[in-house]
Amino acid sequence: MDIQLPQILFQVINFGAVLALLWYLLYKPVLKIFADRSKRIEEGQKAAQKAIEQQEQIEALKAKATQEMKKESAKVLQQSTKEAEKEKEHLIAEAHKQAEKEIEKMTKTWQTEKEQMMSQMRAQLVTAVVTATEKVIGKSLDKKAQAKLIDSELDTLLKAI
């Protein structure tokens, strides 16, 4: 067993050629596929991170908008309550005015009825006094005497009422 240098050299060149061919045909494309895949995975992770950040921003905007809407609705509710109170006070004032007018109207009506009744009572009293005086005295009095007597009796009656 002799070591033959040309055969070893041929084997080394053959091994080198096979190695270069495998490197060029298999190793480089596999490394390129792995690099592309790593790049896509990295891009996917970046896109996912961006989506998460955007989702967080959207959630923050939603929360902010919700908070602003709550504040705005509270302001609107408070303003509506104030307006309702003003309207309530206005309606109450109108009701008081109407009630006062109605009371005034009823008071005037009552005063008118009272004056009518007083005049009717005065007329009846005059008639009754004249009749009673004629029966007691036996004769009729003149107008001045009747007027004095009637006025004094009316004053007494009014004081009693």
Short mmCIF file of N, CA and C in Angstrom, two decimals:
data_model
loop_
_atom_site.label_atom_id
_atom_site.label_comp_id
_atom_site.label_asym_id
_atom_site.label_seq_id
_atom_site.Cartn_x
_atom_site.Cartn_y
_atom_site.Cartn_z
N MET A 1 0.77 -1.13 0.00
CA MET A 1 0.00 0.00 0.00
C MET A 1 0.85 1.25 0.00
N ASP A 2 0.85 1.60 -1.01
CA ASP A 2 1.65 2.77 -1.30
C ASP A 2 0.78 4.01 -1.33
N ILE A 3 1.33 5.02 -0.92
CA ILE A 3 0.58 6.28 -0.99
C ILE A 3 0.96 6.90 -2.32
N GLN A 4 -0.02 7.12 -3.07
CA GLN A 4 0.22 7.70 -4.38
C GLN A 4 -0.28 9.14 -4.35
N LEU A 5 0.66 9.93 -4.59
CA LEU A 5 0.41 11.36 -4.50
C LEU A 5 -0.56 11.83 -5.58
N PRO A 6 -0.51 11.40 -6.83
CA PRO A 6 -1.48 11.89 -7.80
C PRO A 6 -2.90 11.47 -7.45
N GLN A 7 -3.03 10.31 -6.89
CA GLN A 7 -4.38 9.86 -6.53
C GLN A 7 -4.91 10.68 -5.36
N ILE A 8 -4.11 11.02 -4.40
CA ILE A 8 -4.52 11.83 -3.26
C ILE A 8 -4.86 13.23 -3.76
N LEU A 9 -4.02 13.72 -4.65
CA LEU A 9 -4.28 15.04 -5.20
C LEU A 9 -5.59 15.05 -5.98
N PHE A 10 -5.81 13.98 -6.76
CA PHE A 10 -7.06 13.86 -7.50
C PHE A 10 -8.25 13.80 -6.54
N GLN A 11 -8.11 13.09 -5.47
CA GLN A 11 -9.18 12.97 -4.47
C GLN A 11 -9.44 14.33 -3.80
N VAL A 12 -8.39 15.07 -3.51
CA VAL A 12 -8.54 16.39 -2.87
C VAL A 12 -9.22 17.34 -3.84
N ILE A 13 -8.83 17.34 -5.12
CA ILE A 13 -9.45 18.22 -6.12
C ILE A 13 -10.90 17.81 -6.32
N ASN A 14 -11.14 16.53 -6.41
CA ASN A 14 -12.51 16.02 -6.58
C ASN A 14 -13.38 16.42 -5.38
N PHE A 15 -12.82 16.21 -4.16
CA PHE A 15 -13.57 16.60 -2.94
C PHE A 15 -13.82 18.10 -2.93
N GLY A 16 -12.85 18.91 -3.33
CA GLY A 16 -12.99 20.37 -3.38
C GLY A 16 -14.04 20.79 -4.38
N ALA A 17 -14.05 20.10 -5.54
CA ALA A 17 -15.03 20.44 -6.57
C ALA A 17 -16.44 20.09 -6.09
N VAL A 18 -16.57 18.91 -5.49
CA VAL A 18 -17.89 18.51 -4.96
C VAL A 18 -18.31 19.48 -3.85
N LEU A 19 -17.37 19.83 -3.01
CA LEU A 19 -17.68 20.77 -1.92
C LEU A 19 -18.10 22.14 -2.48
N ALA A 20 -17.39 22.63 -3.50
CA ALA A 20 -17.74 23.93 -4.10
C ALA A 20 -19.08 23.84 -4.79
N LEU A 21 -19.32 22.75 -5.47
CA LEU A 21 -20.60 22.57 -6.15
C LEU A 21 -21.74 22.49 -5.14
N LEU A 22 -21.57 21.73 -4.07
CA LEU A 22 -22.61 21.65 -3.02
C LEU A 22 -22.80 23.02 -2.34
N TRP A 23 -21.67 23.71 -2.12
CA TRP A 23 -21.75 25.05 -1.52
C TRP A 23 -22.57 25.97 -2.41
N TYR A 24 -22.27 25.96 -3.69
CA TYR A 24 -22.95 26.85 -4.62
C TYR A 24 -24.39 26.42 -4.87
N LEU A 25 -24.69 25.17 -5.02
CA LEU A 25 -26.02 24.69 -5.37
C LEU A 25 -26.92 24.49 -4.16
N LEU A 26 -26.41 24.10 -3.01
CA LEU A 26 -27.27 23.79 -1.87
C LEU A 26 -27.12 24.78 -0.72
N TYR A 27 -25.90 24.98 -0.26
CA TYR A 27 -25.70 25.75 0.96
C TYR A 27 -26.13 27.20 0.79
N LYS A 28 -25.72 27.86 -0.31
CA LYS A 28 -26.09 29.25 -0.54
C LYS A 28 -27.61 29.41 -0.66
N PRO A 29 -28.32 28.61 -1.45
CA PRO A 29 -29.79 28.77 -1.53
C PRO A 29 -30.49 28.49 -0.19
N VAL A 30 -29.98 27.49 0.53
CA VAL A 30 -30.59 27.18 1.84
C VAL A 30 -30.37 28.36 2.79
N LEU A 31 -29.16 28.92 2.78
CA LEU A 31 -28.89 30.09 3.62
C LEU A 31 -29.75 31.27 3.19
N LYS A 32 -29.92 31.43 1.88
CA LYS A 32 -30.78 32.52 1.38
C LYS A 32 -32.23 32.30 1.81
N ILE A 33 -32.72 31.07 1.74
CA ILE A 33 -34.09 30.76 2.18
C ILE A 33 -34.23 31.05 3.67
N PHE A 34 -33.24 30.62 4.45
CA PHE A 34 -33.27 30.89 5.90
C PHE A 34 -33.25 32.39 6.18
N ALA A 35 -32.42 33.14 5.43
CA ALA A 35 -32.34 34.60 5.62
C ALA A 35 -33.66 35.26 5.24
N ASP A 36 -34.25 34.83 4.12
CA ASP A 36 -35.55 35.38 3.71
C ASP A 36 -36.62 35.08 4.75
N ARG A 37 -36.58 33.84 5.22
CA ARG A 37 -37.57 33.44 6.23
C ARG A 37 -37.38 34.25 7.51
N SER A 38 -36.15 34.43 7.92
CA SER A 38 -35.87 35.24 9.11
C SER A 38 -36.34 36.68 8.91
N LYS A 39 -36.10 37.18 7.69
CA LYS A 39 -36.52 38.54 7.38
C LYS A 39 -38.05 38.65 7.43
N ARG A 40 -38.75 37.67 6.84
CA ARG A 40 -40.22 37.69 6.88
C ARG A 40 -40.75 37.57 8.30
N ILE A 41 -40.12 36.71 9.08
CA ILE A 41 -40.54 36.56 10.48
C ILE A 41 -40.32 37.87 11.22
N GLU A 42 -39.18 38.50 10.99
CA GLU A 42 -38.88 39.77 11.64
C GLU A 42 -39.87 40.85 11.20
N GLU A 43 -40.19 40.89 9.90
CA GLU A 43 -41.17 41.85 9.39
C GLU A 43 -42.55 41.57 9.99
N GLY A 44 -42.88 40.29 10.09
CA GLY A 44 -44.16 39.92 10.71
C GLY A 44 -44.22 40.36 12.16
N GLN A 45 -43.12 40.18 12.88
CA GLN A 45 -43.08 40.62 14.27
C GLN A 45 -43.18 42.14 14.37
N LYS A 46 -42.50 42.84 13.45
CA LYS A 46 -42.59 44.30 13.45
C LYS A 46 -44.01 44.75 13.13
N ALA A 47 -44.62 44.07 12.14
CA ALA A 47 -46.00 44.41 11.78
C ALA A 47 -46.93 44.11 12.94
N ALA A 48 -46.71 43.00 13.62
CA ALA A 48 -47.55 42.65 14.78
C ALA A 48 -47.35 43.68 15.89
N GLN A 49 -46.10 44.09 16.10
CA GLN A 49 -45.82 45.10 17.12
C GLN A 49 -46.50 46.42 16.76
N LYS A 50 -46.42 46.78 15.46
CA LYS A 50 -47.09 48.01 15.00
C LYS A 50 -48.59 47.90 15.20
N ALA A 51 -49.15 46.74 14.87
CA ALA A 51 -50.59 46.54 15.04
C ALA A 51 -50.97 46.65 16.51
N ILE A 52 -50.14 46.10 17.38
CA ILE A 52 -50.41 46.19 18.82
C ILE A 52 -50.34 47.65 19.26
N GLU A 53 -49.34 48.38 18.78
CA GLU A 53 -49.21 49.79 19.14
C GLU A 53 -50.40 50.60 18.62
N GLN A 54 -50.80 50.30 17.37
CA GLN A 54 -51.95 50.99 16.81
C GLN A 54 -53.21 50.66 17.59
N GLN A 55 -53.35 49.40 17.98
CA GLN A 55 -54.52 48.99 18.77
C GLN A 55 -54.52 49.71 20.11
N GLU A 56 -53.34 49.84 20.72
CA GLU A 56 -53.24 50.58 21.98
C GLU A 56 -53.61 52.04 21.79
N GLN A 57 -53.14 52.63 20.67
CA GLN A 57 -53.48 54.02 20.38
C GLN A 57 -54.99 54.17 20.17
N ILE A 58 -55.55 53.22 19.45
CA ILE A 58 -57.00 53.26 19.22
C ILE A 58 -57.75 53.13 20.54
N GLU A 59 -57.31 52.22 21.39
CA GLU A 59 -57.94 52.06 22.71
C GLU A 59 -57.80 53.34 23.54
N ALA A 60 -56.62 53.97 23.46
CA ALA A 60 -56.41 55.22 24.19
C ALA A 60 -57.34 56.31 23.65
N LEU A 61 -57.47 56.37 22.31
CA LEU A 61 -58.36 57.37 21.71
C LEU A 61 -59.81 57.09 22.10
N LYS A 62 -60.17 55.81 22.11
CA LYS A 62 -61.54 55.45 22.52
C LYS A 62 -61.80 55.87 23.95
N ALA A 63 -60.83 55.57 24.82
CA ALA A 63 -60.98 55.94 26.23
C ALA A 63 -61.08 57.45 26.38
N LYS A 64 -60.25 58.17 25.64
CA LYS A 64 -60.26 59.63 25.71
C LYS A 64 -61.60 60.17 25.19
N ALA A 65 -62.05 59.61 24.05
CA ALA A 65 -63.33 60.04 23.48
C ALA A 65 -64.48 59.73 24.44
N THR A 66 -64.43 58.56 25.05
CA THR A 66 -65.47 58.18 26.01
C THR A 66 -65.47 59.13 27.20
N GLN A 67 -64.28 59.45 27.68
CA GLN A 67 -64.17 60.36 28.81
C GLN A 67 -64.69 61.75 28.43
N GLU A 68 -64.33 62.22 27.24
CA GLU A 68 -64.82 63.52 26.79
C GLU A 68 -66.34 63.51 26.61
N MET A 69 -66.85 62.40 26.09
CA MET A 69 -68.30 62.30 25.93
C MET A 69 -69.00 62.31 27.29
N LYS A 70 -68.40 61.64 28.28
CA LYS A 70 -68.99 61.65 29.62
C LYS A 70 -68.98 63.06 30.19
N LYS A 71 -67.86 63.76 30.01
CA LYS A 71 -67.78 65.14 30.49
C LYS A 71 -68.82 66.01 29.78
N GLU A 72 -68.90 65.85 28.47
CA GLU A 72 -69.85 66.65 27.68
C GLU A 72 -71.29 66.33 28.09
N SER A 73 -71.57 65.04 28.29
CA SER A 73 -72.93 64.67 28.69
C SER A 73 -73.25 65.20 30.09
N ALA A 74 -72.24 65.21 30.96
CA ALA A 74 -72.45 65.77 32.30
C ALA A 74 -72.73 67.27 32.20
N LYS A 75 -72.00 67.97 31.31
CA LYS A 75 -72.26 69.40 31.12
C LYS A 75 -73.65 69.63 30.56
N VAL A 76 -74.02 68.83 29.58
CA VAL A 76 -75.35 68.98 28.97
C VAL A 76 -76.43 68.69 30.00
N LEU A 77 -76.21 67.65 30.81
CA LEU A 77 -77.18 67.31 31.85
C LEU A 77 -77.30 68.44 32.87
N GLN A 78 -76.16 68.99 33.26
CA GLN A 78 -76.17 70.09 34.23
C GLN A 78 -76.87 71.31 33.63
N GLN A 79 -76.57 71.61 32.39
CA GLN A 79 -77.20 72.76 31.73
C GLN A 79 -78.70 72.53 31.59
N SER A 80 -79.08 71.31 31.23
CA SER A 80 -80.50 71.00 31.10
C SER A 80 -81.21 71.13 32.44
N THR A 81 -80.53 70.69 33.49
CA THR A 81 -81.10 70.79 34.83
C THR A 81 -81.30 72.26 35.20
N LYS A 82 -80.32 73.10 34.89
CA LYS A 82 -80.44 74.52 35.19
C LYS A 82 -81.60 75.14 34.40
N GLU A 83 -81.69 74.77 33.12
CA GLU A 83 -82.77 75.29 32.29
C GLU A 83 -84.13 74.81 32.81
N ALA A 84 -84.18 73.56 33.25
CA ALA A 84 -85.43 73.04 33.79
C ALA A 84 -85.81 73.78 35.08
N GLU A 85 -84.83 74.09 35.91
CA GLU A 85 -85.09 74.84 37.14
C GLU A 85 -85.61 76.24 36.80
N LYS A 86 -84.99 76.88 35.80
CA LYS A 86 -85.45 78.21 35.40
C LYS A 86 -86.88 78.14 34.88
N GLU A 87 -87.15 77.12 34.07
CA GLU A 87 -88.49 76.95 33.51
C GLU A 87 -89.49 76.67 34.64
N LYS A 88 -89.07 75.87 35.61
CA LYS A 88 -89.92 75.56 36.76
C LYS A 88 -90.25 76.84 37.52
N GLU A 89 -89.22 77.66 37.78
CA GLU A 89 -89.43 78.92 38.49
C GLU A 89 -90.34 79.84 37.68
N HIS A 90 -90.14 79.86 36.38
CA HIS A 90 -90.98 80.69 35.52
C HIS A 90 -92.43 80.23 35.57
N LEU A 91 -92.63 78.91 35.48
CA LEU A 91 -94.00 78.37 35.53
C LEU A 91 -94.65 78.64 36.89
N ILE A 92 -93.86 78.50 37.94
CA ILE A 92 -94.40 78.77 39.28
C ILE A 92 -94.77 80.24 39.40
N ALA A 93 -93.93 81.14 38.88
CA ALA A 93 -94.23 82.57 38.92
C ALA A 93 -95.50 82.88 38.13
N GLU A 94 -95.63 82.26 36.96
CA GLU A 94 -96.84 82.45 36.16
C GLU A 94 -98.06 81.94 36.91
N ALA A 95 -97.92 80.80 37.55
CA ALA A 95 -99.04 80.23 38.31
C ALA A 95 -99.43 81.16 39.46
N HIS A 96 -98.41 81.73 40.13
CA HIS A 96 -98.70 82.67 41.22
C HIS A 96 -99.43 83.90 40.68
N LYS A 97 -98.97 84.40 39.54
CA LYS A 97 -99.63 85.57 38.95
C LYS A 97 -101.08 85.25 38.60
N GLN A 98 -101.29 84.11 38.00
CA GLN A 98 -102.65 83.72 37.64
C GLN A 98 -103.51 83.53 38.89
N ALA A 99 -102.92 82.92 39.92
CA ALA A 99 -103.65 82.72 41.17
C ALA A 99 -104.01 84.07 41.79
N GLU A 100 -103.05 85.00 41.78
CA GLU A 100 -103.33 86.33 42.34
C GLU A 100 -104.42 87.03 41.55
N LYS A 101 -104.38 86.91 40.22
CA LYS A 101 -105.44 87.52 39.40
C LYS A 101 -106.78 86.89 39.72
N GLU A 102 -106.79 85.56 39.87
CA GLU A 102 -108.03 84.86 40.17
C GLU A 102 -108.55 85.26 41.55
N ILE A 103 -107.62 85.37 42.52
CA ILE A 103 -108.02 85.80 43.87
C ILE A 103 -108.57 87.21 43.83
N GLU A 104 -107.90 88.09 43.09
CA GLU A 104 -108.36 89.47 42.97
C GLU A 104 -109.74 89.52 42.32
N LYS A 105 -109.92 88.72 41.29
CA LYS A 105 -111.21 88.66 40.59
C LYS A 105 -112.29 88.15 41.54
N MET A 106 -111.97 87.10 42.30
CA MET A 106 -112.95 86.55 43.25
C MET A 106 -113.25 87.55 44.36
N THR A 107 -112.20 88.28 44.79
CA THR A 107 -112.41 89.29 45.83
C THR A 107 -113.33 90.39 45.32
N LYS A 108 -113.12 90.84 44.10
CA LYS A 108 -113.98 91.87 43.52
C LYS A 108 -115.41 91.35 43.40
N THR A 109 -115.54 90.10 42.95
CA THR A 109 -116.88 89.52 42.84
C THR A 109 -117.54 89.46 44.20
N TRP A 110 -116.78 89.04 45.20
CA TRP A 110 -117.31 88.94 46.56
C TRP A 110 -117.70 90.33 47.08
N GLN A 111 -116.85 91.33 46.82
CA GLN A 111 -117.16 92.69 47.24
C GLN A 111 -118.44 93.19 46.57
N THR A 112 -118.57 92.90 45.28
CA THR A 112 -119.78 93.32 44.56
C THR A 112 -121.01 92.65 45.16
N GLU A 113 -120.89 91.34 45.39
CA GLU A 113 -122.03 90.62 45.99
C GLU A 113 -122.33 91.14 47.38
N LYS A 114 -121.27 91.44 48.12
CA LYS A 114 -121.45 91.97 49.48
C LYS A 114 -122.18 93.31 49.43
N GLU A 115 -121.75 94.18 48.50
CA GLU A 115 -122.41 95.50 48.38
C GLU A 115 -123.86 95.34 47.95
N GLN A 116 -124.11 94.41 47.02
CA GLN A 116 -125.50 94.18 46.60
C GLN A 116 -126.33 93.68 47.77
N MET A 117 -125.79 92.73 48.52
CA MET A 117 -126.54 92.21 49.67
C MET A 117 -126.76 93.29 50.71
N MET A 118 -125.72 94.14 50.91
CA MET A 118 -125.87 95.22 51.90
C MET A 118 -126.97 96.19 51.44
N SER A 119 -126.99 96.49 50.13
CA SER A 119 -128.02 97.42 49.66
C SER A 119 -129.40 96.78 49.77
N GLN A 120 -129.48 95.49 49.49
CA GLN A 120 -130.77 94.80 49.64
C GLN A 120 -131.18 94.77 51.10
N MET A 121 -130.19 94.48 51.98
CA MET A 121 -130.52 94.46 53.40
C MET A 121 -130.94 95.86 53.88
N ARG A 122 -130.24 96.88 53.35
CA ARG A 122 -130.59 98.26 53.72
C ARG A 122 -132.03 98.57 53.29
N ALA A 123 -132.35 98.16 52.05
CA ALA A 123 -133.70 98.43 51.58
C ALA A 123 -134.73 97.68 52.42
N GLN A 124 -134.44 96.42 52.74
CA GLN A 124 -135.35 95.63 53.57
C GLN A 124 -135.45 96.22 54.97
N LEU A 125 -134.29 96.65 55.48
CA LEU A 125 -134.29 97.25 56.82
C LEU A 125 -135.09 98.54 56.82
N VAL A 126 -134.91 99.32 55.77
CA VAL A 126 -135.66 100.58 55.69
C VAL A 126 -137.15 100.28 55.69
N THR A 127 -137.52 99.32 54.89
CA THR A 127 -138.94 98.97 54.83
C THR A 127 -139.42 98.46 56.18
N ALA A 128 -138.61 97.59 56.80
CA ALA A 128 -139.00 97.03 58.09
C ALA A 128 -139.07 98.11 59.16
N VAL A 129 -138.12 99.03 59.15
CA VAL A 129 -138.12 100.10 60.17
C VAL A 129 -139.31 101.03 59.95
N VAL A 130 -139.56 101.36 58.71
CA VAL A 130 -140.70 102.25 58.43
C VAL A 130 -141.98 101.57 58.85
N THR A 131 -142.12 100.32 58.53
CA THR A 131 -143.34 99.58 58.89
C THR A 131 -143.47 99.48 60.40
N ALA A 132 -142.35 99.12 61.06
CA ALA A 132 -142.40 98.98 62.51
C ALA A 132 -142.67 100.32 63.18
N THR A 133 -142.09 101.37 62.66
CA THR A 133 -142.29 102.69 63.24
C THR A 133 -143.74 103.13 63.10
N GLU A 134 -144.33 102.87 61.95
CA GLU A 134 -145.72 103.23 61.73
C GLU A 134 -146.62 102.48 62.69
N LYS A 135 -146.30 101.21 62.93
CA LYS A 135 -147.15 100.41 63.81
C LYS A 135 -146.97 100.85 65.26
N VAL A 136 -145.71 101.14 65.64
CA VAL A 136 -145.46 101.52 67.04
C VAL A 136 -145.99 102.93 67.30
N ILE A 137 -145.66 103.84 66.45
CA ILE A 137 -146.06 105.23 66.67
C ILE A 137 -147.52 105.43 66.25
N GLY A 138 -147.90 104.77 65.27
CA GLY A 138 -149.25 104.92 64.81
C GLY A 138 -149.37 105.93 63.70
N LYS A 139 -148.33 106.58 63.35
CA LYS A 139 -148.35 107.50 62.23
C LYS A 139 -147.03 107.37 61.48
N SER A 140 -146.96 107.90 60.28
CA SER A 140 -145.74 107.79 59.49
C SER A 140 -144.86 109.00 59.75
N LEU A 141 -143.57 108.78 59.69
CA LEU A 141 -142.61 109.85 59.95
C LEU A 141 -142.28 110.57 58.65
N ASP A 142 -141.75 111.79 58.81
CA ASP A 142 -141.34 112.49 57.60
C ASP A 142 -140.00 111.92 57.10
N LYS A 143 -139.59 112.36 55.99
CA LYS A 143 -138.41 111.79 55.32
C LYS A 143 -137.14 112.01 56.15
N LYS A 144 -136.94 113.16 56.76
CA LYS A 144 -135.75 113.44 57.54
C LYS A 144 -135.68 112.55 58.76
N ALA A 145 -136.74 112.37 59.42
CA ALA A 145 -136.78 111.54 60.62
C ALA A 145 -136.53 110.08 60.25
N GLN A 146 -137.15 109.67 59.17
CA GLN A 146 -136.93 108.29 58.72
C GLN A 146 -135.46 108.07 58.36
N ALA A 147 -134.84 109.01 57.66
CA ALA A 147 -133.45 108.88 57.26
C ALA A 147 -132.54 108.80 58.46
N LYS A 148 -132.79 109.63 59.50
CA LYS A 148 -131.99 109.60 60.72
C LYS A 148 -132.12 108.26 61.43
N LEU A 149 -133.33 107.83 61.56
CA LEU A 149 -133.60 106.56 62.24
C LEU A 149 -132.96 105.39 61.49
N ILE A 150 -133.07 105.39 60.20
CA ILE A 150 -132.51 104.31 59.38
C ILE A 150 -130.99 104.32 59.47
N ASP A 151 -130.38 105.49 59.38
CA ASP A 151 -128.92 105.58 59.45
C ASP A 151 -128.40 105.10 60.80
N SER A 152 -129.06 105.48 61.86
CA SER A 152 -128.60 105.05 63.17
C SER A 152 -128.75 103.54 63.33
N GLU A 153 -129.82 102.98 62.84
CA GLU A 153 -130.01 101.53 62.92
C GLU A 153 -129.00 100.78 62.06
N LEU A 154 -128.72 101.32 60.88
CA LEU A 154 -127.73 100.69 59.99
C LEU A 154 -126.35 100.72 60.61
N ASP A 155 -125.99 101.86 61.21
CA ASP A 155 -124.69 101.94 61.87
C ASP A 155 -124.57 100.91 62.98
N THR A 156 -125.64 100.75 63.74
CA THR A 156 -125.64 99.77 64.83
C THR A 156 -125.49 98.36 64.24
N LEU A 157 -126.20 98.10 63.18
CA LEU A 157 -126.15 96.77 62.53
C LEU A 157 -124.78 96.50 61.92
N LEU A 158 -124.21 97.49 61.27
CA LEU A 158 -122.90 97.30 60.66
C LEU A 158 -121.83 97.07 61.70
N LYS A 159 -121.95 97.75 62.86
CA LYS A 159 -121.00 97.54 63.94
C LYS A 159 -121.12 96.14 64.49
N ALA A 160 -122.31 95.61 64.49
CA ALA A 160 -122.53 94.26 65.01
C ALA A 160 -121.96 93.20 64.04
N ILE A 161 -121.96 93.52 62.77
CA ILE A 161 -121.45 92.56 61.78
C ILE A 161 -119.96 92.65 61.76
#
